[in-house]
XYZ file of C-alpha atoms in Angstrom:
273
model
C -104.830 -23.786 73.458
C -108.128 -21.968 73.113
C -107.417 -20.537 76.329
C -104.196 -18.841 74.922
C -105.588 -18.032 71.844
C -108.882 -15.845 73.501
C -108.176 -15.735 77.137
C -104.962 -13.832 77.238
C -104.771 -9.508 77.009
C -104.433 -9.114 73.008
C -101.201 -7.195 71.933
C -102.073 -4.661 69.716
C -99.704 -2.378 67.686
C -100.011 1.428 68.360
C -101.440 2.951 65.814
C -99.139 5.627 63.899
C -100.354 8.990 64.299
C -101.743 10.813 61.521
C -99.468 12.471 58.690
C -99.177 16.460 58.732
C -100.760 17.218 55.462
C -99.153 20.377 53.835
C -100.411 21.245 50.219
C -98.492 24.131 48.389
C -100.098 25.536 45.367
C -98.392 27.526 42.729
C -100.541 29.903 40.347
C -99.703 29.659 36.279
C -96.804 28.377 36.994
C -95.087 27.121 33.552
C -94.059 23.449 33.297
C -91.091 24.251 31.690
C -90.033 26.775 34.100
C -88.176 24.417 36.806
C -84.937 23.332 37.019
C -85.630 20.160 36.769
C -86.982 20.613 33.019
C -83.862 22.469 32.126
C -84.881 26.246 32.150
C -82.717 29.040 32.747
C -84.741 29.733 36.207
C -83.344 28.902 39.565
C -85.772 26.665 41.325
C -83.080 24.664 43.314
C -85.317 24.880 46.680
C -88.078 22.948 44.471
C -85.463 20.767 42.501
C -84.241 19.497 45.652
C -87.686 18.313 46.886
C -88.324 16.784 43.703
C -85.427 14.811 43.920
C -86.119 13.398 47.160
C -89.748 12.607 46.392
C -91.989 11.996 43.956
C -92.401 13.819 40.696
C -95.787 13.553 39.111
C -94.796 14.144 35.678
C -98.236 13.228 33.513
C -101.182 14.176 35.418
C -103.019 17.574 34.116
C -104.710 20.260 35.797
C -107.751 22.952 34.253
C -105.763 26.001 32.893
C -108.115 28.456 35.289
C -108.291 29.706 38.473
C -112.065 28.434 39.653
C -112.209 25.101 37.674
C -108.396 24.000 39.150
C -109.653 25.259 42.420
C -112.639 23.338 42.453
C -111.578 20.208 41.040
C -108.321 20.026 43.564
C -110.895 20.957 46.833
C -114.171 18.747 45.765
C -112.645 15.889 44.159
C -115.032 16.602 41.434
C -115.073 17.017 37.511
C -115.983 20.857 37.100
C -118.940 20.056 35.078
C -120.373 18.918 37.836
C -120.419 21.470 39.808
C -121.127 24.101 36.935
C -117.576 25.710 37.059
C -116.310 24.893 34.266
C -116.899 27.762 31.784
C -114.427 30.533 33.252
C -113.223 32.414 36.388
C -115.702 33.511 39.510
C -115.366 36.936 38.488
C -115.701 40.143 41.095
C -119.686 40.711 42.132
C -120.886 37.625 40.164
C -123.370 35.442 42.600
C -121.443 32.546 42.515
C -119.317 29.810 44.435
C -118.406 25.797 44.704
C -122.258 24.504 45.046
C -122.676 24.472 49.228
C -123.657 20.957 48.934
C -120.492 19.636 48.523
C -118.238 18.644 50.868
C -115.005 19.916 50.701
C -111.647 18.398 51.480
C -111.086 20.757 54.178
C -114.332 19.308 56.014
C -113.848 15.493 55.228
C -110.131 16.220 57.590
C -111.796 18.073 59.940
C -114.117 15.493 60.327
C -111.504 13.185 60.566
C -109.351 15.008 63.225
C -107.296 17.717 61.335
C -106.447 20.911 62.059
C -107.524 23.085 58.510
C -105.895 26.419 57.661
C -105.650 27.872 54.713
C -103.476 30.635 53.436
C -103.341 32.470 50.149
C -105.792 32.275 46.886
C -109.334 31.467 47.780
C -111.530 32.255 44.006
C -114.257 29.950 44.967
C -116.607 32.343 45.357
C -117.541 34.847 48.472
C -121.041 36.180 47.358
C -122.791 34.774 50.537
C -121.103 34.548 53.998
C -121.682 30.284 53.137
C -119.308 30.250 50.352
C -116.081 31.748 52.604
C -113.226 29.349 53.484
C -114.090 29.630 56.742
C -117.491 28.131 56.199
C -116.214 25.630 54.060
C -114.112 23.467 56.382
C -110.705 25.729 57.362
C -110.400 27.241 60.848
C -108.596 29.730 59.611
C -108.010 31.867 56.801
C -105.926 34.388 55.304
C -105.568 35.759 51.887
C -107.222 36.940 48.650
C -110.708 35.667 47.947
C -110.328 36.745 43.852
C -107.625 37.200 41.892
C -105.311 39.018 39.996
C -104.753 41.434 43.223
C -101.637 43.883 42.913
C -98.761 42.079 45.349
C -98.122 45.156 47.087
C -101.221 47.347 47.455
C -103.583 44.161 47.783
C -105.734 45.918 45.519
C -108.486 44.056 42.620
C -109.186 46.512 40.321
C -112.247 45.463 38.039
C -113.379 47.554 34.780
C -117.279 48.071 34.638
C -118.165 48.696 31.022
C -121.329 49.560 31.371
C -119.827 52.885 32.892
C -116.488 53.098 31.660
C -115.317 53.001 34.812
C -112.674 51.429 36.968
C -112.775 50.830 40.124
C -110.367 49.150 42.861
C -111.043 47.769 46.218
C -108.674 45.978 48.711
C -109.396 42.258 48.651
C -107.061 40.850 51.801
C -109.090 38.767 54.294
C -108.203 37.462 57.870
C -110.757 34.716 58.750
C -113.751 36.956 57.276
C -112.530 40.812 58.030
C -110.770 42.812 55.826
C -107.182 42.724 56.623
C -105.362 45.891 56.587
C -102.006 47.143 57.727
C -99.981 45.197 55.107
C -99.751 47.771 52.020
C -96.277 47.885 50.060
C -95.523 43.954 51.420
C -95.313 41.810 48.839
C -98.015 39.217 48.971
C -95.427 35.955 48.622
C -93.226 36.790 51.776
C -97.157 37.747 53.696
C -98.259 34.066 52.892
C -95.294 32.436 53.643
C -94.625 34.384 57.111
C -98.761 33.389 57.903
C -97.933 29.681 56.959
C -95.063 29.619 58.891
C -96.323 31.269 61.927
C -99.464 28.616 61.885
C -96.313 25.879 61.851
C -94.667 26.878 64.725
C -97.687 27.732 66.929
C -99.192 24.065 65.848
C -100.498 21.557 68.911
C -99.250 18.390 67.607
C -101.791 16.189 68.964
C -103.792 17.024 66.250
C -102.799 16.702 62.607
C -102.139 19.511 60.737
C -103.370 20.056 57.232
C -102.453 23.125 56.043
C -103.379 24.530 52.380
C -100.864 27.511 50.953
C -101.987 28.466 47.532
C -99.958 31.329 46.530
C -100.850 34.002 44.135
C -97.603 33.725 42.429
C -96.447 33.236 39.695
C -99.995 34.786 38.419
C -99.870 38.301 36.940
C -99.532 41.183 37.372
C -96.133 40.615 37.018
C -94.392 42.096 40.072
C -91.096 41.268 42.136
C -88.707 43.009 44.465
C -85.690 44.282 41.821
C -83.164 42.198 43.828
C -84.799 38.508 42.099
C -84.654 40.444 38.664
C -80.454 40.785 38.892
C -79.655 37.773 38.318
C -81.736 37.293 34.629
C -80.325 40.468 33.713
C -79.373 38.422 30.148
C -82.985 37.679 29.835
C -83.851 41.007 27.316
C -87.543 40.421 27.700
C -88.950 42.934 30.806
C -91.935 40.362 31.282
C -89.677 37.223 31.337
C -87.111 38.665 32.998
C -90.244 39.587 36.045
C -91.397 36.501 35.866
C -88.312 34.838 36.253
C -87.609 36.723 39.374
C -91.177 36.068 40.750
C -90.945 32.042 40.052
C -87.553 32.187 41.844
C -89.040 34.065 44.710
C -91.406 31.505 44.990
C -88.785 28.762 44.891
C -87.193 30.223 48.039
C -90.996 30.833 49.845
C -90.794 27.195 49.265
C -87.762 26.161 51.122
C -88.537 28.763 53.863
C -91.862 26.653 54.276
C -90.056 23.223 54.539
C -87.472 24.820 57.069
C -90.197 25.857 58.994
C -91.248 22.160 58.878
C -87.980 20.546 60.025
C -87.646 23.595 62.697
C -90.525 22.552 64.477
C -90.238 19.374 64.242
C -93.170 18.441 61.918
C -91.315 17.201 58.660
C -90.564 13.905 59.614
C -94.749 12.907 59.624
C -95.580 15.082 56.873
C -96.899 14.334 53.440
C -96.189 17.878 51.369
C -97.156 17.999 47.651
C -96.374 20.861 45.543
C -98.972 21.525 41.895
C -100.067 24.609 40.135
């Protein structure tokens, strides 16, 4: 018996590979602007995955860029990490404190394949505090906010001179990314994301992090998602209504991608804002 018990080849279960992580991040997006909460927008891409998962219905998030950011990336309180008073605005010296670890580097140290597409506004000061240097291979987006969706532009008053002044703020890995004037910034992120989806080696895991500029302002949208809120008489609902639905269909474009290639079946996806 103890010769059966210790003698014989032990049978051990494969282990299951690890899940695709795919985290999808909307930007001021209302809580009472899904379909699922009865509004007047079409969100029937993000209804749908709602209904066939989980919906997180009392959890809160920091109503800023930088704090939200931080908090969702470090796992930590922002008054830790001294972010919790406002936005990382343009020129100001600073970013998530470079001591932290960031989830990005925890999965790479586990195994993962990190990209990350879209919104950065952690800070980019120093060379240290880039995405690229704080756990993604790769990298494409805005590194502030409030950028105009088509020109890629940030435009930042200075007082002091009564002055304003706009610069392109579009980043691939850490050069300036040009060539992509009058595309709208949605349909960009979502082509990137799904492009990094379909070129993926699965024996690694994939974590992938899309954090979209929309829904944020300024409020802009190809006229086509406007037509059908023509009943909506406010101009700035009616945009944002077109730019949330926009969004909605990013969304299911990103999960077709998913199934396409053969990825959705092992992936964990979680949509916030």
């Amino acid at each position: 018996l103890f010769c059966l018990s210790f003698c014989l080849p032990r049978l051990t279960a494969a282990r299951p590979p690890a899940p695709h992580l795919v985290l999808v991040l909307a930007d001021d997006l209302g809580w009472g602007d899904v379909g699922w909460h009865g509004s007047a927008i079409r969100t029937p891409r993000l209804d749908a995955l709602g209904a066939g998962g989980v919906r997180l219905e009392r959890y809160y998030t920091q109503p800023l860029c930088t704090p939200s950011r931080s908090q969702l990336l470090s796992g930590r309180y922002q008054i830790h990490t001294g972010l919790q008073h406002q936005i990382i605005w343009p020129c100001q010296p600073s970013c998530v404190p470079l001591d932290e670890k960031l989830l990005p580097e925890l999965l790479q140290e586990a195994g993962y394949v990190t990209h990350m597409v879209g919104k950065w506004h952690l800070g980019m000061y120093r060379k240290e505090c880039l995405p690229t240097r704080r756990g993604f291979d790769t990298y494409f987006g805005y590194l502030l906010g409030s950028e105009d969706y088509y020109s890629h532009n940030r435009c930042v008053l200075i007082k002091a001179k009564n002055v304003t002044r706009c610069a392109l703020d579009f980043r691939d890995g850490e050069e300036v990314a040009t060539g992509f004037k009058n595309m709208y910034s949605t349909n960009l992120f979502t082509e990137r994301a799904i492009d990094l989806i379909a070129n993926h080696k699965t024996e690694k895991p994939l974590f992938l992090y899309l954090a979209f500029q929309s829904v944020h302002e300024p409020l802009e949208v190809p006229e086509e998602y406007m037509k059908p809120y023509s009943s909506i008489k406010d101009v700035k609902r009616r945009h944002y209504a077109g730019m949330v639905t926009l969004m909605d269909e990013a969304v299911g474009n990103l999960t077709d991608a998913l199934k396409r290639y053969g990825l959705w079946d092992n992936t964990v996806l979680v949509f916030s804002t």
